[in-house]
mmCIF file of C-alpha atoms in Angstrom:
data_model
loop_
_atom_site.group_PDB
_atom_site.id
_atom_site.type_symbol
_atom_site.label_atom_id
_atom_site.label_comp_id
_atom_site.label_asym_id
_atom_site.label_seq_id
_atom_site.Cartn_x
_atom_site.Cartn_y
_atom_site.Cartn_z
ATOM 1 C CA MET A 1 0.362 -0.071 -0.132
ATOM 2 C CA SER A 2 1.091 3.286 -0.856
ATOM 3 C CA ARG A 3 3.530 5.068 1.857
ATOM 4 C CA SER A 4 3.351 8.695 3.525
ATOM 5 C CA TYR A 5 5.916 11.121 3.000
ATOM 6 C CA ALA A 6 6.277 12.073 6.622
ATOM 7 C CA LEU A 7 5.164 12.115 9.945
ATOM 8 C CA SER A 8 4.025 9.106 12.001
ATOM 9 C CA ILE A 9 0.988 6.935 10.458
ATOM 10 C CA THR A 10 -0.621 7.316 13.888
ATOM 11 C CA LEU A 11 -1.157 10.638 13.769
ATOM 12 C CA ARG A 12 -4.973 11.476 13.289
ATOM 13 C CA VAL A 13 -6.982 14.458 12.032
ATOM 14 C CA ALA A 14 -8.556 14.569 15.201
ATOM 15 C CA VAL A 15 -5.173 15.243 16.897
ATOM 16 C CA PHE A 16 -4.620 18.560 14.450
ATOM 17 C CA PRO A 17 -8.026 20.364 14.612
ATOM 18 C CA ALA A 18 -5.714 23.649 13.631
ATOM 19 C CA VAL A 19 -4.336 21.706 10.815
ATOM 20 C CA PHE A 20 -7.239 19.396 9.269
ATOM 21 C CA GLN A 21 -10.665 19.192 10.935
ATOM 22 C CA LEU A 22 -13.981 18.042 9.498
ATOM 23 C CA LEU A 23 -16.601 19.384 11.934
ATOM 24 C CA LEU A 24 -20.528 17.860 11.247
ATOM 25 C CA SER A 25 -22.151 14.765 12.801
ATOM 26 C CA SER A 26 -21.536 12.666 9.812
ATOM 27 C CA TYR A 27 -20.178 13.804 6.576
ATOM 28 C CA SER A 28 -21.069 10.000 5.514
ATOM 29 C CA GLU A 29 -24.811 11.162 5.572
ATOM 30 C CA ALA A 30 -24.463 14.889 4.783
ATOM 31 C CA GLU A 31 -24.259 16.907 1.508
ATOM 32 C CA THR A 32 -22.057 19.483 3.093
ATOM 33 C CA ILE A 33 -18.860 19.132 5.310
ATOM 34 C CA THR A 34 -17.223 21.893 7.128
ATOM 35 C CA LEU A 35 -13.680 22.441 6.989
ATOM 36 C CA ARG A 36 -11.617 25.005 8.958
ATOM 37 C CA GLY A 37 -14.513 26.978 9.294
ATOM 38 C CA ARG A 38 -15.760 26.828 5.345
ATOM 39 C CA THR A 39 -18.593 24.571 4.313
ATOM 40 C CA ILE A 40 -17.944 22.301 1.473
ATOM 41 C CA ASP A 41 -20.730 21.656 -0.711
ATOM 42 C CA LEU A 42 -20.889 18.237 -2.066
ATOM 43 C CA SER A 43 -24.332 18.657 -3.959
ATOM 44 C CA GLY A 44 -23.306 18.345 -8.029
ATOM 45 C CA PHE A 45 -20.898 15.617 -6.976
ATOM 46 C CA PRO A 46 -21.816 11.963 -5.860
ATOM 47 C CA ASN A 47 -22.684 11.731 -2.030
ATOM 48 C CA ALA A 48 -24.976 9.451 0.069
ATOM 49 C CA THR A 49 -28.129 10.673 -1.742
ATOM 50 C CA ASN A 50 -27.138 9.567 -4.906
ATOM 51 C CA THR A 51 -24.538 6.556 -4.396
ATOM 52 C CA GLY A 52 -25.016 3.200 -3.014
ATOM 53 C CA VAL A 53 -28.068 0.917 -3.212
ATOM 54 C CA PRO A 54 -31.108 2.535 -4.298
ATOM 55 C CA PRO A 55 -33.850 3.571 -1.570
ATOM 56 C CA GLY A 56 -36.578 0.918 -1.171
ATOM 57 C CA THR A 57 -34.386 -1.796 -2.095
ATOM 58 C CA THR A 58 -35.258 -4.976 -0.775
ATOM 59 C CA LEU A 59 -31.711 -7.028 0.199
ATOM 60 C CA LYS A 60 -31.498 -10.880 1.226
ATOM 61 C CA GLU A 61 -28.478 -11.700 3.549
ATOM 62 C CA SER A 62 -26.269 -13.581 2.443
ATOM 63 C CA ASP A 63 -22.034 -15.218 3.429
ATOM 64 C CA GLY A 64 -19.514 -14.102 1.204
ATOM 65 C CA PHE A 65 -18.845 -16.279 -1.569
ATOM 66 C CA VAL A 66 -17.053 -16.555 -4.823
ATOM 67 C CA VAL A 67 -18.143 -15.816 -8.108
ATOM 68 C CA SER A 68 -16.909 -18.579 -10.789
ATOM 69 C CA SER A 69 -19.664 -18.422 -13.563
ATOM 70 C CA SER A 70 -18.970 -15.949 -16.548
ATOM 71 C CA GLY A 71 -21.430 -13.677 -16.919
ATOM 72 C CA ALA A 72 -23.449 -13.636 -13.648
ATOM 73 C CA VAL A 73 -25.404 -10.939 -12.621
ATOM 74 C CA ILE A 74 -25.697 -10.675 -8.667
ATOM 75 C CA GLU A 75 -28.178 -7.994 -7.062
ATOM 76 C CA GLY A 76 -30.220 -7.477 -4.028
ATOM 77 C CA LEU A 77 -27.986 -9.260 -1.299
ATOM 78 C CA ASP A 78 -26.764 -7.935 1.871
ATOM 79 C CA ILE A 79 -23.459 -9.854 2.072
ATOM 80 C CA LYS A 80 -21.558 -10.472 5.381
ATOM 81 C CA GLY A 81 -18.040 -11.534 3.992
ATOM 82 C CA GLY A 82 -15.491 -10.856 1.281
ATOM 83 C CA VAL A 83 -16.847 -11.286 -2.669
ATOM 84 C CA VAL A 84 -13.747 -13.042 -4.836
ATOM 85 C CA ILE A 85 -14.462 -12.235 -8.844
ATOM 86 C CA ASP A 86 -12.792 -15.003 -10.805
ATOM 87 C CA ALA A 87 -15.142 -15.026 -13.995
ATOM 88 C CA PRO A 88 -15.195 -12.627 -16.709
ATOM 89 C CA ASN A 89 -18.052 -10.087 -17.213
ATOM 90 C CA VAL A 90 -19.791 -10.237 -13.732
ATOM 91 C CA THR A 91 -22.288 -7.595 -12.213
ATOM 92 C CA LEU A 92 -22.389 -6.780 -8.896
ATOM 93 C CA ARG A 93 -25.384 -4.213 -8.445
ATOM 94 C CA ASN A 94 -27.472 -3.327 -5.883
ATOM 95 C CA CYS A 95 -25.698 -4.976 -3.000
ATOM 96 C CA LYS A 96 -24.211 -4.458 0.567
ATOM 97 C CA ILE A 97 -20.922 -6.108 1.722
ATOM 98 C CA THR A 98 -19.228 -5.828 4.591
ATOM 99 C CA TYR A 99 -16.138 -7.195 5.784
ATOM 100 C CA ASP A 100 -13.460 -7.081 7.860
ATOM 101 C CA GLY A 101 -11.003 -8.758 5.854
ATOM 102 C CA PHE A 102 -8.411 -7.274 3.549
ATOM 103 C CA TYR A 103 -10.975 -7.072 0.414
ATOM 104 C CA VAL A 104 -14.221 -6.663 0.282
ATOM 105 C CA VAL A 105 -14.423 -7.256 -3.220
ATOM 106 C CA LEU A 106 -11.542 -8.724 -4.939
ATOM 107 C CA ILE A 107 -11.025 -9.155 -8.864
ATOM 108 C CA LYS A 108 -8.594 -11.893 -9.836
ATOM 109 C CA GLY A 109 -5.584 -10.741 -12.138
ATOM 110 C CA GLY A 110 -6.700 -10.933 -15.635
ATOM 111 C CA VAL A 111 -10.231 -10.987 -14.968
ATOM 112 C CA LYS A 112 -12.330 -8.580 -17.494
ATOM 113 C CA GLY A 113 -15.505 -6.796 -17.775
ATOM 114 C CA THR A 114 -16.426 -6.769 -14.050
ATOM 115 C CA VAL A 115 -19.123 -4.493 -13.254
ATOM 116 C CA ILE A 116 -19.830 -2.960 -9.422
ATOM 117 C CA GLN A 117 -22.538 -0.617 -9.341
ATOM 118 C CA ASN A 118 -24.471 1.014 -6.918
ATOM 119 C CA CYS A 119 -23.385 -0.781 -4.143
ATOM 120 C CA GLU A 120 -22.048 0.086 -0.409
ATOM 121 C CA LEU A 121 -18.813 -1.239 0.662
ATOM 122 C CA ASP A 122 -18.215 -1.303 4.516
ATOM 123 C CA ASN A 123 -14.410 -2.464 5.411
ATOM 124 C CA LEU A 124 -15.304 -1.900 9.179
ATOM 125 C CA GLY A 125 -12.258 0.127 9.885
ATOM 126 C CA SER A 126 -9.697 -2.939 9.241
ATOM 127 C CA GLY A 127 -7.031 -1.294 7.090
ATOM 128 C CA GLY A 128 -7.805 -3.544 3.770
ATOM 129 C CA GLN A 129 -9.454 -2.071 0.273
ATOM 130 C CA CYS A 130 -13.054 -1.726 -0.582
ATOM 131 C CA ILE A 131 -12.319 -2.587 -4.285
ATOM 132 C CA ALA A 132 -9.098 -4.443 -5.777
ATOM 133 C CA GLY A 133 -8.772 -5.116 -9.425
ATOM 134 C CA GLN A 134 -9.871 -3.727 -12.746
ATOM 135 C CA GLY A 135 -13.588 -3.146 -14.082
ATOM 136 C CA SER A 136 -16.156 -0.491 -14.016
ATOM 137 C CA PHE A 137 -17.027 1.145 -10.904
ATOM 138 C CA LEU A 138 -19.888 3.332 -10.666
ATOM 139 C CA ARG A 139 -22.038 5.016 -8.059
ATOM 140 C CA ASN A 140 -20.849 3.409 -5.203
ATOM 141 C CA ASN A 141 -20.710 4.222 -1.574
ATOM 142 C CA ILE A 142 -17.306 3.354 -0.101
ATOM 143 C CA ARG A 143 -15.935 3.544 3.694
ATOM 144 C CA ASN A 144 -14.312 2.718 6.905
ATOM 145 C CA CYS A 145 -11.206 1.223 4.150
ATOM 146 C CA ALA A 146 -7.575 2.520 4.302
ATOM 147 C CA ASP A 147 -7.795 1.864 0.322
ATOM 148 C CA GLY A 148 -10.929 2.654 -1.459
ATOM 149 C CA ILE A 149 -10.289 1.424 -4.784
ATOM 150 C CA ALA A 150 -7.114 -0.182 -5.456
ATOM 151 C CA VAL A 151 -6.498 -0.477 -9.228
ATOM 152 C CA GLY A 152 -5.092 -4.064 -10.043
ATOM 153 C CA GLY A 153 -5.362 -3.973 -13.941
ATOM 154 C CA ASN A 154 -6.265 -2.581 -17.196
ATOM 155 C CA ASP A 155 -9.131 -0.740 -18.917
ATOM 156 C CA THR A 156 -10.594 0.643 -15.546
ATOM 157 C CA LEU A 157 -13.514 3.520 -15.419
ATOM 158 C CA ILE A 158 -14.028 4.819 -11.675
ATOM 159 C CA GLU A 159 -17.184 7.155 -12.029
ATOM 160 C CA GLY A 160 -19.706 8.538 -9.762
ATOM 161 C CA ASN A 161 -18.321 6.770 -6.429
ATOM 162 C CA TYR A 162 -18.244 8.485 -2.908
ATOM 163 C CA ILE A 163 -15.504 7.035 -0.953
ATOM 164 C CA HIS A 164 -14.699 8.201 2.889
ATOM 165 C CA ASP A 165 -14.807 7.810 6.153
ATOM 166 C CA MET A 166 -11.140 6.457 5.643
ATOM 167 C CA ARG A 167 -10.375 4.323 8.719
ATOM 168 C CA GLY A 168 -7.391 1.562 9.050
ATOM 169 C CA THR A 169 -5.128 0.220 11.655
ATOM 170 C CA ALA A 170 -2.248 1.984 13.064
ATOM 171 C CA ALA A 171 -0.293 0.691 10.009
ATOM 172 C CA SER A 172 -2.431 1.955 7.175
ATOM 173 C CA HIS A 173 -1.391 4.219 4.704
ATOM 174 C CA PHE A 174 -4.934 5.737 2.638
ATOM 175 C CA ASP A 175 -5.762 6.335 -0.613
ATOM 176 C CA GLY A 176 -9.252 7.004 -1.728
ATOM 177 C CA ILE A 177 -7.984 5.418 -4.863
ATOM 178 C CA GLN A 178 -4.939 4.018 -5.223
ATOM 179 C CA ALA A 179 -3.061 3.127 -8.315
ATOM 180 C CA ASP A 180 0.251 1.874 -8.316
ATOM 181 C CA GLY A 181 1.568 1.252 -12.014
ATOM 182 C CA ASN A 182 1.785 -1.999 -14.223
ATOM 183 C CA PHE A 183 -2.063 -1.088 -15.822
ATOM 184 C CA SER A 184 -3.379 1.123 -18.614
ATOM 185 C CA HIS A 185 -6.432 3.175 -19.443
ATOM 186 C CA LEU A 186 -7.663 4.035 -16.418
ATOM 187 C CA THR A 187 -10.702 6.808 -16.261
ATOM 188 C CA ILE A 188 -11.282 8.741 -12.813
ATOM 189 C CA ARG A 189 -14.428 10.814 -13.304
ATOM 190 C CA HIS A 190 -16.733 12.586 -11.289
ATOM 191 C CA ASN A 191 -15.646 11.026 -7.938
ATOM 192 C CA THR A 192 -16.262 12.072 -4.403
ATOM 193 C CA ILE A 193 -13.132 11.426 -2.503
ATOM 194 C CA ILE A 194 -12.971 12.760 1.070
ATOM 195 C CA ASN A 195 -9.794 11.075 2.790
ATOM 196 C CA ASP A 196 -9.754 13.043 6.530
ATOM 197 C CA ASN A 197 -6.422 11.393 7.280
ATOM 198 C CA ILE A 198 -3.029 13.955 7.269
ATOM 199 C CA GLN A 199 -1.665 10.959 4.880
ATOM 200 C CA THR A 200 -1.884 9.952 1.878
ATOM 201 C CA SER A 201 -4.207 11.154 -0.459
ATOM 202 C CA ALA A 202 -7.328 10.898 -2.085
ATOM 203 C CA ILE A 203 -5.716 9.776 -5.554
ATOM 204 C CA MET A 204 -2.258 8.746 -6.026
ATOM 205 C CA VAL A 205 -1.047 7.597 -9.147
ATOM 206 C CA ASP A 206 2.608 6.003 -8.958
ATOM 207 C CA ASN A 207 5.277 3.462 -10.998
ATOM 208 C CA TYR A 208 5.745 1.144 -8.013
ATOM 209 C CA ALA A 209 4.817 -1.895 -9.144
ATOM 210 C CA GLY A 210 5.449 -0.569 -13.100
ATOM 211 C CA PRO A 211 4.606 1.731 -16.014
ATOM 212 C CA ILE A 212 1.546 3.376 -16.777
ATOM 213 C CA ASP A 213 -0.463 5.121 -19.922
ATOM 214 C CA ASP A 214 -3.324 6.575 -20.467
ATOM 215 C CA VAL A 215 -4.808 7.916 -17.760
ATOM 216 C CA LEU A 216 -7.345 10.756 -17.307
ATOM 217 C CA ILE A 217 -8.839 12.331 -14.069
ATOM 218 C CA GLU A 218 -11.622 14.697 -14.665
ATOM 219 C CA ASN A 219 -14.457 16.634 -13.021
ATOM 220 C CA ASN A 220 -13.567 14.812 -9.295
ATOM 221 C CA LEU A 221 -14.244 16.613 -6.169
ATOM 222 C CA LEU A 222 -11.131 15.460 -4.036
ATOM 223 C CA ILE A 223 -10.499 16.284 -0.536
ATOM 224 C CA GLY A 224 -7.795 15.818 2.321
ATOM 225 C CA GLY A 225 -4.693 14.075 2.462
ATOM 226 C CA GLY A 226 -0.942 15.058 2.497
ATOM 227 C CA TYR A 227 -1.112 16.041 -0.743
ATOM 228 C CA THR A 228 -4.849 15.741 -2.029
ATOM 229 C CA VAL A 229 -3.233 14.355 -5.316
ATOM 230 C CA TYR A 230 0.020 12.745 -6.079
ATOM 231 C CA LEU A 231 1.317 12.172 -9.734
ATOM 232 C CA ASN A 232 4.270 10.210 -9.280
ATOM 233 C CA GLU A 233 7.081 9.038 -12.109
ATOM 234 C CA ILE A 234 9.899 8.197 -9.877
ATOM 235 C CA GLY A 235 12.796 7.670 -11.423
ATOM 236 C CA LYS A 236 14.576 5.274 -9.488
ATOM 237 C CA GLY A 237 13.981 2.799 -6.259
ATOM 238 C CA GLN A 238 10.463 1.756 -7.218
ATOM 239 C CA LEU A 239 9.772 -1.842 -7.303
ATOM 240 C CA GLY A 240 8.618 -2.230 -10.636
ATOM 241 C CA GLY A 241 9.365 1.720 -11.825
ATOM 242 C CA GLY A 242 9.079 2.857 -15.617
ATOM 243 C CA PRO A 243 7.704 5.665 -17.278
ATOM 244 C CA VAL A 244 3.923 7.178 -16.636
ATOM 245 C CA THR A 245 2.675 8.623 -19.835
ATOM 246 C CA ASN A 246 -0.611 10.087 -21.508
ATOM 247 C CA VAL A 247 -1.556 11.448 -17.832
ATOM 248 C CA THR A 248 -4.612 13.822 -18.150
ATOM 249 C CA PHE A 249 -5.457 15.679 -15.044
ATOM 250 C CA ILE A 250 -8.166 18.258 -15.595
ATOM 251 C CA ASN A 251 -11.080 20.262 -13.881
ATOM 252 C CA ASN A 252 -10.980 18.899 -10.757
ATOM 253 C CA GLN A 253 -12.067 20.303 -7.331
ATOM 254 C CA LEU A 254 -9.720 20.304 -4.474
ATOM 255 C CA ALA A 255 -9.672 21.122 -0.594
ATOM 256 C CA GLY A 256 -8.162 20.062 2.846
ATOM 257 C CA TRP A 257 -4.831 18.783 1.893
ATOM 258 C CA HIS A 258 -2.055 18.916 4.891
ATOM 259 C CA TRP A 259 0.739 19.857 2.450
ATOM 260 C CA GLY A 260 -0.133 20.979 -1.007
ATOM 261 C CA GLY A 261 -2.835 20.232 -3.278
ATOM 262 C CA LEU A 262 -0.574 18.751 -5.932
ATOM 263 C CA ASP A 263 2.746 16.466 -5.311
ATOM 264 C CA LEU A 264 3.923 16.114 -9.164
ATOM 265 C CA ARG A 265 7.149 14.161 -9.670
ATOM 266 C CA THR A 266 8.473 13.576 -13.565
ATOM 267 C CA GLU A 267 11.753 12.427 -13.217
ATOM 268 C CA LEU A 268 11.524 10.252 -16.264
ATOM 269 C CA GLY A 269 10.695 13.540 -18.264
ATOM 270 C CA ASN A 270 7.130 12.434 -19.123
ATOM 271 C CA MET A 271 4.766 15.942 -18.192
ATOM 272 C CA PRO A 272 1.061 15.168 -17.367
ATOM 273 C CA THR A 273 -1.938 17.216 -19.346
ATOM 274 C CA ILE A 274 -2.732 19.549 -16.298
ATOM 275 C CA SER A 275 -5.498 22.568 -16.539
ATOM 276 C CA GLY A 276 -8.834 23.731 -14.816
ATOM 277 C CA ASN A 277 -8.118 22.170 -11.304
ATOM 278 C CA ILE A 278 -9.213 24.845 -8.551
ATOM 279 C CA ASN A 279 -9.126 25.137 -4.814
ATOM 280 C CA LYS A 280 -12.360 24.278 -3.957
ATOM 281 C CA THR A 281 -12.775 26.495 -0.607
ATOM 282 C CA THR A 282 -11.074 29.832 -2.684
ATOM 283 C CA GLY A 283 -11.265 29.123 -6.327
ATOM 284 C CA ALA A 284 -7.724 29.509 -6.766
ATOM 285 C CA THR A 285 -5.764 27.890 -9.360
ATOM 286 C CA ILE A 286 -3.917 24.447 -8.425
ATOM 287 C CA PRO A 287 -0.129 24.818 -9.518
ATOM 288 C CA ALA A 288 1.329 22.012 -11.449
ATOM 289 C CA TRP A 289 4.070 22.274 -9.007
ATOM 290 C CA ASN A 290 7.118 19.634 -9.855
ATOM 291 C CA ARG A 291 8.822 17.987 -6.957
ATOM 292 C CA PRO A 292 12.356 17.937 -7.848
ATOM 293 C CA VAL A 293 14.416 14.408 -7.953
ATOM 294 C CA SER A 294 14.433 13.008 -4.460
ATOM 295 C CA LYS A 295 14.074 9.509 -3.083
ATOM 296 C CA ALA A 296 11.103 7.190 -3.696
ATOM 297 C CA ILE A 297 7.876 7.605 -2.270
ATOM 298 C CA ARG A 298 8.280 3.812 -0.777
#
């Protein structure tokens, strides 16, 4: 999992109210949050009212399971346990999945065509990942995990999700979306991601596990973390390493960071396209500041 640049991972926001404090009874059920005395409106972006299981849906209780049938459609379940998808073209929709293991939903490597849609995924603060793998992840309500979505393969679409209440153990490193390399064709569009920890990010894109090509990050509401977004092409010291190419980061709204809105490293010379990103609370442009060559993020 992604590493923090500095400060103990045991330090929590509640210990540093002057640095970063969310003042509300439960932002998982609110359309606004209050950050350092300023209210951030979530309307127009995914929130608890327009993600997850649709109101009025009747759910049937279920244990966790492995899906091994190609083209299976699974819906209307209240699942207590992990789900493993080990067949192509599986759809999981209108389900609630609660599990305190490391993967709430795990899509096996190389499995294509997975759709997870209008689900509620809860890791119960156990420090795991709510979704791990590749596929299309649409309008889900994701909470109480260290990593909301960990990208694990090619051709992934992450759209319309509400990722919030990042929780874990003393060893956790928190990323709303973690994309650690060795993939191509990733779109992250119109999500709300709130990481109220001072590390690590709302979105982490880096070449720890290998090269990356073709990433679009657009029109998201991204809040919190040490840096809210990391776009890191590290030259040396990564397990996999390699170029990070054809990255576009446009028209996003950021707020609530500890060090800065965007940590950009282009140590192999591949510069992303960056434009139209603003500070949600002030309206100021988020600069495309390029951090000088330094040690790896891990």
